[in-house]
């Protein structure tokens, strides 16, 4: 298994100049290539309509329905993601297990966190529960992270990108179907490019302002379409979920960099494509973040720089 960046240095410099407006996560919001957006309730669905420009500058439109209940559930789930809610989930698990064991758990604020004191009517009962304490806490933590498509690496918490995308493949089939209906006569690369340009054209937002998005920080695809805004995490997960239906034979790779994530696909590379090496093969890079609308194989200069730095790139393949 190796990593690497492909494409001539001259080509990368030219691409950097052309893509200077392309945002990475954490950058300031900028206008996208989207000229119209609307949604309206239709029975139990929400009907979405978009107008945008593709990488060649051609005007495109896309309409599709999504179930209202599924949108609401996705919004509620990811609004629930916060450290206070994680601590609350752990506290509830401890209290539940304490009642079963016949003990009491007190929470003591300490520094930037909390500690727990076990009270019981016998030393043996107290010590038995204390022996289980770390396991209960870690079990509750892992349960809550799985629910929110996160994973723990030591003390750090990260998005579980493949899992987040897998959850929404079925829900996004109406979107993939609308894209497929428009691109049925095109080759595979052109179909992928259309999906990519649609996602890129959705306005960029870091999703941390409670005034705009409730501070949810990551919008699952169903919520991202309703909000009509997304960051690199949200857009990359949405594109991966769409491509699982649009290009089911293709393997997908999340390319995780400091403060940014992009996608790669095992398309046959073309001249000038930027690729990464993983698992003994080259993968064509896709940059879903926008607002620049660019074809497969073209990436932001900041993304290219990070890919070339030793130790700055992590891969997660979406295997199913």
mmCIF file of C-alpha atoms in Angstrom:
data_model
loop_
_atom_site.group_PDB
_atom_site.id
_atom_site.type_symbol
_atom_site.label_atom_id
_atom_site.label_comp_id
_atom_site.label_asym_id
_atom_site.label_seq_id
_atom_site.Cartn_x
_atom_site.Cartn_y
_atom_site.Cartn_z
ATOM 1 C CA UNK A 1 0.000 0.000 0.000
ATOM 2 C CA UNK A 2 1.416 3.346 -0.969
ATOM 3 C CA UNK A 3 0.472 6.948 -1.498
ATOM 4 C CA UNK A 4 1.429 9.435 -4.152
ATOM 5 C CA UNK A 5 0.302 12.275 -6.381
ATOM 6 C CA UNK A 6 0.264 11.857 -10.134
ATOM 7 C CA UNK A 7 0.241 14.469 -12.899
ATOM 8 C CA UNK A 8 3.000 16.728 -14.147
ATOM 9 C CA UNK A 9 4.276 19.593 -12.004
ATOM 10 C CA UNK A 10 3.423 22.047 -14.781
ATOM 11 C CA UNK A 11 -0.079 20.654 -14.905
ATOM 12 C CA UNK A 12 -0.475 21.027 -11.158
ATOM 13 C CA UNK A 13 0.732 24.639 -11.200
ATOM 14 C CA UNK A 14 -1.730 25.469 -13.976
ATOM 15 C CA UNK A 15 -4.491 23.708 -12.093
ATOM 16 C CA UNK A 16 -3.659 25.665 -8.944
ATOM 17 C CA UNK A 17 -4.065 28.928 -10.824
ATOM 18 C CA UNK A 18 -7.357 27.819 -12.339
ATOM 19 C CA UNK A 19 -8.712 26.497 -9.061
ATOM 20 C CA UNK A 20 -7.721 29.364 -6.813
ATOM 21 C CA UNK A 21 -11.383 29.902 -5.884
ATOM 22 C CA UNK A 22 -11.896 26.295 -4.804
ATOM 23 C CA UNK A 23 -12.570 26.041 -1.090
ATOM 24 C CA UNK A 24 -11.156 23.543 1.351
ATOM 25 C CA UNK A 25 -12.882 22.940 4.653
ATOM 26 C CA UNK A 26 -12.385 25.780 7.056
ATOM 27 C CA UNK A 27 -12.189 28.473 4.382
ATOM 28 C CA UNK A 28 -14.595 31.390 4.189
ATOM 29 C CA UNK A 29 -17.903 30.855 2.369
ATOM 30 C CA UNK A 30 -18.096 31.915 -1.271
ATOM 31 C CA UNK A 31 -20.706 31.830 -3.998
ATOM 32 C CA UNK A 32 -21.285 28.564 -5.835
ATOM 33 C CA UNK A 33 -22.298 27.917 -9.449
ATOM 34 C CA UNK A 34 -25.917 27.486 -8.429
ATOM 35 C CA UNK A 35 -28.424 29.843 -10.032
ATOM 36 C CA UNK A 36 -31.675 28.599 -8.461
ATOM 37 C CA UNK A 37 -32.885 26.456 -5.582
ATOM 38 C CA UNK A 38 -36.323 25.695 -4.206
ATOM 39 C CA UNK A 39 -38.223 23.076 -2.269
ATOM 40 C CA UNK A 40 -41.887 22.528 -1.514
ATOM 41 C CA UNK A 41 -43.939 19.907 0.346
ATOM 42 C CA UNK A 42 -45.721 17.420 -1.896
ATOM 43 C CA UNK A 43 -47.725 14.958 0.186
ATOM 44 C CA UNK A 44 -45.316 13.064 2.405
ATOM 45 C CA UNK A 45 -42.308 14.181 0.333
ATOM 46 C CA UNK A 46 -40.300 17.325 -0.237
ATOM 47 C CA UNK A 47 -39.767 18.179 -3.901
ATOM 48 C CA UNK A 48 -36.376 19.783 -4.601
ATOM 49 C CA UNK A 49 -35.392 21.789 -7.682
ATOM 50 C CA UNK A 50 -31.915 23.076 -8.558
ATOM 51 C CA UNK A 51 -30.328 24.993 -11.424
ATOM 52 C CA UNK A 52 -26.541 25.071 -11.739
ATOM 53 C CA UNK A 53 -23.626 25.126 -14.181
ATOM 54 C CA UNK A 54 -21.477 22.102 -14.882
ATOM 55 C CA UNK A 55 -17.684 22.113 -15.277
ATOM 56 C CA UNK A 56 -18.038 23.077 -18.937
ATOM 57 C CA UNK A 57 -20.235 26.064 -18.111
ATOM 58 C CA UNK A 58 -23.432 24.476 -19.453
ATOM 59 C CA UNK A 59 -26.661 25.250 -17.603
ATOM 60 C CA UNK A 60 -28.191 22.213 -15.890
ATOM 61 C CA UNK A 61 -31.250 21.578 -13.740
ATOM 62 C CA UNK A 62 -32.222 18.755 -11.429
ATOM 63 C CA UNK A 63 -35.437 17.879 -9.569
ATOM 64 C CA UNK A 64 -36.194 15.023 -7.203
ATOM 65 C CA UNK A 65 -38.396 14.107 -4.201
ATOM 66 C CA UNK A 66 -37.166 13.007 -0.775
ATOM 67 C CA UNK A 67 -39.339 11.742 2.108
ATOM 68 C CA UNK A 68 -40.121 14.440 4.681
ATOM 69 C CA UNK A 69 -39.856 11.993 7.567
ATOM 70 C CA UNK A 70 -36.388 10.858 6.484
ATOM 71 C CA UNK A 71 -35.186 14.468 6.196
ATOM 72 C CA UNK A 72 -36.504 15.280 9.673
ATOM 73 C CA UNK A 73 -34.912 12.166 11.162
ATOM 74 C CA UNK A 74 -31.526 12.969 9.622
ATOM 75 C CA UNK A 75 -31.671 16.541 10.895
ATOM 76 C CA UNK A 76 -32.609 15.419 14.401
ATOM 77 C CA UNK A 77 -29.875 12.779 14.545
ATOM 78 C CA UNK A 78 -27.057 15.067 13.563
ATOM 79 C CA UNK A 79 -28.293 18.033 15.596
ATOM 80 C CA UNK A 80 -28.007 15.692 18.544
ATOM 81 C CA UNK A 81 -24.239 15.418 18.013
ATOM 82 C CA UNK A 82 -22.443 17.461 20.678
ATOM 83 C CA UNK A 83 -20.071 16.771 23.540
ATOM 84 C CA UNK A 84 -22.666 17.689 26.208
ATOM 85 C CA UNK A 85 -25.072 15.182 24.665
ATOM 86 C CA UNK A 86 -22.344 12.535 24.630
ATOM 87 C CA UNK A 87 -21.702 13.114 28.337
ATOM 88 C CA UNK A 88 -25.438 12.987 28.960
ATOM 89 C CA UNK A 89 -25.666 9.629 27.183
ATOM 90 C CA UNK A 90 -22.820 8.234 29.296
ATOM 91 C CA UNK A 91 -24.425 9.582 32.465
ATOM 92 C CA UNK A 92 -27.750 7.943 31.580
ATOM 93 C CA UNK A 93 -26.006 4.615 30.959
ATOM 94 C CA UNK A 94 -24.227 4.802 34.310
ATOM 95 C CA UNK A 95 -27.435 5.634 36.156
ATOM 96 C CA UNK A 96 -29.278 2.785 34.452
ATOM 97 C CA UNK A 97 -26.595 0.242 35.328
ATOM 98 C CA UNK A 98 -26.291 1.638 38.859
ATOM 99 C CA UNK A 99 -29.998 1.075 39.506
ATOM 100 C CA UNK A 100 -29.662 -2.521 38.335
ATOM 101 C CA UNK A 101 -26.666 -3.034 40.624
ATOM 102 C CA UNK A 102 -28.274 -1.341 43.618
ATOM 103 C CA UNK A 103 -25.708 1.457 43.903
ATOM 104 C CA UNK A 104 -25.648 5.234 43.390
ATOM 105 C CA UNK A 105 -23.300 7.141 41.073
ATOM 106 C CA UNK A 106 -22.491 10.778 41.813
ATOM 107 C CA UNK A 107 -20.994 13.055 39.145
ATOM 108 C CA UNK A 108 -18.232 15.388 40.375
ATOM 109 C CA UNK A 109 -17.064 18.246 38.078
ATOM 110 C CA UNK A 110 -13.276 18.194 37.870
ATOM 111 C CA UNK A 111 -11.141 20.441 35.669
ATOM 112 C CA UNK A 112 -12.534 20.360 32.153
ATOM 113 C CA UNK A 113 -14.439 17.113 32.718
ATOM 114 C CA UNK A 114 -16.101 15.003 35.368
ATOM 115 C CA UNK A 115 -15.331 12.081 37.649
ATOM 116 C CA UNK A 116 -17.705 9.563 39.154
ATOM 117 C CA UNK A 117 -18.079 8.415 42.768
ATOM 118 C CA UNK A 118 -19.868 5.142 43.550
ATOM 119 C CA UNK A 119 -21.915 4.910 46.775
ATOM 120 C CA UNK A 120 -23.239 1.581 48.047
ATOM 121 C CA UNK A 121 -24.458 -0.071 51.209
ATOM 122 C CA UNK A 122 -21.531 -2.485 51.203
ATOM 123 C CA UNK A 123 -17.862 -2.346 50.223
ATOM 124 C CA UNK A 124 -18.200 -5.465 48.094
ATOM 125 C CA UNK A 125 -21.067 -4.017 46.058
ATOM 126 C CA UNK A 126 -19.269 -0.707 45.595
ATOM 127 C CA UNK A 127 -16.025 -2.358 44.487
ATOM 128 C CA UNK A 128 -17.862 -4.688 42.109
ATOM 129 C CA UNK A 129 -19.505 -1.739 40.364
ATOM 130 C CA UNK A 130 -16.274 0.291 40.323
ATOM 131 C CA UNK A 131 -14.629 -2.614 38.503
ATOM 132 C CA UNK A 132 -17.283 -2.285 35.783
ATOM 133 C CA UNK A 133 -17.219 1.516 35.618
ATOM 134 C CA UNK A 134 -14.701 1.998 32.788
ATOM 135 C CA UNK A 135 -16.388 -0.666 30.672
ATOM 136 C CA UNK A 136 -19.815 0.948 31.068
ATOM 137 C CA UNK A 137 -18.429 4.370 30.143
ATOM 138 C CA UNK A 138 -16.571 3.099 27.083
ATOM 139 C CA UNK A 139 -19.515 0.987 25.942
ATOM 140 C CA UNK A 140 -21.857 3.982 26.135
ATOM 141 C CA UNK A 141 -19.313 6.156 24.325
ATOM 142 C CA UNK A 142 -18.919 3.700 21.468
ATOM 143 C CA UNK A 143 -22.679 3.193 21.187
ATOM 144 C CA UNK A 144 -23.261 6.937 20.890
ATOM 145 C CA UNK A 145 -20.462 7.390 18.333
ATOM 146 C CA UNK A 146 -21.792 4.566 16.153
ATOM 147 C CA UNK A 147 -25.251 6.116 16.255
ATOM 148 C CA UNK A 148 -23.795 9.365 14.902
ATOM 149 C CA UNK A 149 -21.430 7.759 12.331
ATOM 150 C CA UNK A 150 -18.326 8.710 14.287
ATOM 151 C CA UNK A 151 -15.338 6.653 15.362
ATOM 152 C CA UNK A 152 -12.785 7.052 18.117
ATOM 153 C CA UNK A 153 -9.031 6.933 17.559
ATOM 154 C CA UNK A 154 -7.613 7.164 21.051
ATOM 155 C CA UNK A 155 -9.121 10.269 22.610
ATOM 156 C CA UNK A 156 -9.842 11.853 19.211
ATOM 157 C CA UNK A 157 -13.238 11.527 17.516
ATOM 158 C CA UNK A 158 -13.556 11.462 13.727
ATOM 159 C CA UNK A 159 -16.283 11.047 11.138
ATOM 160 C CA UNK A 160 -16.721 7.468 9.978
ATOM 161 C CA UNK A 161 -17.017 8.496 6.332
ATOM 162 C CA UNK A 162 -17.770 5.095 4.761
ATOM 163 C CA UNK A 163 -20.445 4.346 7.367
ATOM 164 C CA UNK A 164 -22.038 7.797 6.994
ATOM 165 C CA UNK A 165 -22.237 7.347 3.205
ATOM 166 C CA UNK A 166 -23.571 3.772 3.399
ATOM 167 C CA UNK A 167 -26.460 4.897 5.590
ATOM 168 C CA UNK A 168 -27.848 7.175 2.873
ATOM 169 C CA UNK A 169 -27.346 5.171 -0.328
ATOM 170 C CA UNK A 170 -30.941 3.930 -0.351
ATOM 171 C CA UNK A 171 -32.416 7.285 0.701
ATOM 172 C CA UNK A 172 -30.566 9.082 -2.119
ATOM 173 C CA UNK A 173 -31.723 6.783 -4.915
ATOM 174 C CA UNK A 174 -34.284 9.376 -6.080
ATOM 175 C CA UNK A 175 -31.408 11.843 -6.532
ATOM 176 C CA UNK A 176 -29.260 9.255 -8.305
ATOM 177 C CA UNK A 177 -32.256 8.303 -10.447
ATOM 178 C CA UNK A 178 -32.785 11.920 -11.516
ATOM 179 C CA UNK A 179 -29.108 12.236 -12.438
ATOM 180 C CA UNK A 180 -29.144 8.901 -14.269
ATOM 181 C CA UNK A 181 -32.219 9.895 -16.298
ATOM 182 C CA UNK A 182 -30.339 12.959 -17.567
ATOM 183 C CA UNK A 183 -27.076 11.184 -18.359
ATOM 184 C CA UNK A 184 -28.196 7.833 -19.766
ATOM 185 C CA UNK A 185 -26.500 8.448 -23.116
ATOM 186 C CA UNK A 186 -23.202 9.585 -21.620
ATOM 187 C CA UNK A 187 -20.164 7.526 -20.723
ATOM 188 C CA UNK A 188 -19.362 6.636 -17.129
ATOM 189 C CA UNK A 189 -16.916 9.466 -16.570
ATOM 190 C CA UNK A 190 -19.418 12.042 -17.835
ATOM 191 C CA UNK A 191 -22.125 10.666 -15.536
ATOM 192 C CA UNK A 192 -19.808 10.929 -12.555
ATOM 193 C CA UNK A 193 -18.843 14.450 -13.613
ATOM 194 C CA UNK A 194 -22.495 15.533 -13.647
ATOM 195 C CA UNK A 195 -23.050 14.244 -10.108
ATOM 196 C CA UNK A 196 -19.814 15.914 -9.010
ATOM 197 C CA UNK A 197 -20.776 19.299 -10.475
ATOM 198 C CA UNK A 198 -24.220 19.130 -8.841
ATOM 199 C CA UNK A 199 -22.671 18.608 -5.399
ATOM 200 C CA UNK A 200 -19.938 21.209 -5.969
ATOM 201 C CA UNK A 201 -22.550 23.834 -6.904
ATOM 202 C CA UNK A 202 -24.336 23.570 -3.555
ATOM 203 C CA UNK A 203 -23.159 26.623 -1.556
ATOM 204 C CA UNK A 204 -20.327 26.031 0.883
ATOM 205 C CA UNK A 205 -20.892 26.512 4.618
ATOM 206 C CA UNK A 206 -18.829 25.256 7.553
ATOM 207 C CA UNK A 207 -22.112 24.492 9.377
ATOM 208 C CA UNK A 208 -20.986 25.767 12.744
ATOM 209 C CA UNK A 209 -23.198 28.839 13.068
ATOM 210 C CA UNK A 210 -26.308 28.258 15.228
ATOM 211 C CA UNK A 211 -27.948 31.129 13.330
ATOM 212 C CA UNK A 212 -27.863 29.261 10.015
ATOM 213 C CA UNK A 213 -27.803 25.523 10.666
ATOM 214 C CA UNK A 214 -28.318 24.947 14.367
ATOM 215 C CA UNK A 215 -24.622 24.312 14.912
ATOM 216 C CA UNK A 216 -24.843 20.733 13.635
ATOM 217 C CA UNK A 217 -21.391 20.925 11.956
ATOM 218 C CA UNK A 218 -22.080 17.984 9.620
ATOM 219 C CA UNK A 219 -25.209 17.701 7.513
ATOM 220 C CA UNK A 220 -26.105 14.222 6.297
ATOM 221 C CA UNK A 221 -27.123 14.252 2.631
ATOM 222 C CA UNK A 222 -30.870 14.508 3.234
ATOM 223 C CA UNK A 223 -30.362 17.473 5.538
ATOM 224 C CA UNK A 224 -27.751 19.059 3.277
ATOM 225 C CA UNK A 225 -30.223 19.243 0.399
ATOM 226 C CA UNK A 226 -32.847 20.824 2.655
ATOM 227 C CA UNK A 227 -30.348 23.358 4.012
ATOM 228 C CA UNK A 228 -28.846 23.886 0.542
ATOM 229 C CA UNK A 229 -25.401 24.240 2.063
ATOM 230 C CA UNK A 230 -22.634 21.953 3.196
ATOM 231 C CA UNK A 231 -18.993 21.632 4.163
ATOM 232 C CA UNK A 232 -16.409 19.224 2.758
ATOM 233 C CA UNK A 233 -17.541 16.379 5.044
ATOM 234 C CA UNK A 234 -21.194 16.774 4.079
ATOM 235 C CA UNK A 235 -20.560 17.133 0.345
ATOM 236 C CA UNK A 236 -18.084 14.262 0.121
ATOM 237 C CA UNK A 237 -20.396 11.869 1.974
ATOM 238 C CA UNK A 238 -23.315 12.902 -0.266
ATOM 239 C CA UNK A 239 -21.305 12.332 -3.452
ATOM 240 C CA UNK A 240 -20.091 8.926 -2.255
ATOM 241 C CA UNK A 241 -23.670 7.849 -1.459
ATOM 242 C CA UNK A 242 -24.804 8.955 -4.948
ATOM 243 C CA UNK A 243 -21.926 7.228 -6.737
ATOM 244 C CA UNK A 244 -22.666 3.956 -5.005
ATOM 245 C CA UNK A 245 -25.866 3.867 -7.093
ATOM 246 C CA UNK A 246 -24.633 5.693 -10.209
ATOM 247 C CA UNK A 247 -21.406 3.678 -10.515
ATOM 248 C CA UNK A 248 -21.916 0.535 -8.417
ATOM 249 C CA UNK A 249 -18.937 -1.275 -9.960
ATOM 250 C CA UNK A 250 -16.510 1.483 -8.989
ATOM 251 C CA UNK A 251 -14.525 1.470 -5.760
ATOM 252 C CA UNK A 252 -14.591 4.669 -3.695
ATOM 253 C CA UNK A 253 -11.889 6.041 -1.422
ATOM 254 C CA UNK A 254 -12.194 8.825 1.146
ATOM 255 C CA UNK A 255 -9.004 10.913 1.143
ATOM 256 C CA UNK A 256 -8.716 12.552 4.561
ATOM 257 C CA UNK A 257 -6.331 15.472 5.010
ATOM 258 C CA UNK A 258 -5.857 18.045 7.790
ATOM 259 C CA UNK A 259 -9.094 20.066 7.934
ATOM 260 C CA UNK A 260 -10.346 18.583 4.655
ATOM 261 C CA UNK A 261 -11.690 15.458 2.986
ATOM 262 C CA UNK A 262 -12.092 14.577 -0.688
ATOM 263 C CA UNK A 263 -13.035 11.474 -2.657
ATOM 264 C CA UNK A 264 -11.204 9.259 -5.132
ATOM 265 C CA UNK A 265 -12.565 6.655 -7.550
ATOM 266 C CA UNK A 266 -10.913 3.834 -9.468
ATOM 267 C CA UNK A 267 -11.696 5.328 -12.887
ATOM 268 C CA UNK A 268 -9.073 4.806 -15.605
ATOM 269 C CA UNK A 269 -6.908 7.952 -15.363
ATOM 270 C CA UNK A 270 -6.782 10.362 -18.285
ATOM 271 C CA UNK A 271 -3.974 12.707 -19.276
ATOM 272 C CA UNK A 272 -3.687 15.496 -16.707
ATOM 273 C CA UNK A 273 -5.698 13.771 -13.986
ATOM 274 C CA UNK A 274 -4.492 14.084 -10.417
ATOM 275 C CA UNK A 275 -4.487 10.645 -8.828
ATOM 276 C CA UNK A 276 -3.477 9.070 -5.545
ATOM 277 C CA UNK A 277 -1.887 5.665 -5.093
ATOM 278 C CA UNK A 278 -3.560 3.260 -2.699
ATOM 279 C CA UNK A 279 -3.580 -0.522 -2.542
ATOM 280 C CA UNK A 280 -1.276 -0.826 -5.530
ATOM 281 C CA UNK A 281 -3.409 1.192 -7.959
ATOM 282 C CA UNK A 282 -4.105 4.765 -9.006
ATOM 283 C CA UNK A 283 -7.365 6.458 -8.037
ATOM 284 C CA UNK A 284 -8.712 9.564 -9.782
ATOM 285 C CA UNK A 285 -9.330 12.427 -7.373
ATOM 286 C CA UNK A 286 -12.735 14.119 -7.023
ATOM 287 C CA UNK A 287 -13.078 17.462 -5.188
ATOM 288 C CA UNK A 288 -16.739 17.800 -4.110
ATOM 289 C CA UNK A 289 -16.401 20.874 -1.866
ATOM 290 C CA UNK A 290 -16.684 23.707 -4.412
ATOM 291 C CA UNK A 291 -17.614 26.443 -5.044
ATOM 292 C CA UNK A 292 -15.485 25.988 -8.168
ATOM 293 C CA UNK A 293 -17.131 23.432 -10.470
ATOM 294 C CA UNK A 294 -14.369 21.273 -11.918
ATOM 295 C CA UNK A 295 -14.277 17.834 -13.574
ATOM 296 C CA UNK A 296 -12.918 14.574 -12.151
ATOM 297 C CA UNK A 297 -9.145 14.601 -11.816
ATOM 298 C CA UNK A 298 -8.897 18.287 -10.836
ATOM 299 C CA UNK A 299 -8.382 19.371 -7.214
ATOM 300 C CA UNK A 300 -7.763 22.472 -5.124
ATOM 301 C CA UNK A 301 -4.128 23.605 -4.745
ATOM 302 C CA UNK A 302 -4.331 23.187 -0.973
ATOM 303 C CA UNK A 303 -5.490 19.587 -1.444
ATOM 304 C CA UNK A 304 -2.601 18.925 -3.843
ATOM 305 C CA UNK A 305 -0.111 20.394 -1.368
ATOM 306 C CA UNK A 306 -1.319 18.229 1.517
ATOM 307 C CA UNK A 307 -1.302 15.071 -0.568
ATOM 308 C CA UNK A 308 2.381 15.582 -1.262
ATOM 309 C CA UNK A 309 3.289 15.961 2.419
ATOM 310 C CA UNK A 310 4.483 12.757 4.146
ATOM 311 C CA UNK A 311 2.091 11.562 6.815
ATOM 312 C CA UNK A 312 -0.634 14.091 5.994
ATOM 313 C CA UNK A 313 -3.050 11.737 4.226
ATOM 314 C CA UNK A 314 -5.292 8.935 5.494
ATOM 315 C CA UNK A 315 -7.448 6.670 3.328
ATOM 316 C CA UNK A 316 -10.771 4.988 4.103
ATOM 317 C CA UNK A 317 -12.147 2.767 1.376
ATOM 318 C CA UNK A 318 -15.914 2.393 1.043
ATOM 319 C CA UNK A 319 -16.002 -1.344 0.431
ATOM 320 C CA UNK A 320 -19.760 -1.963 0.268
#
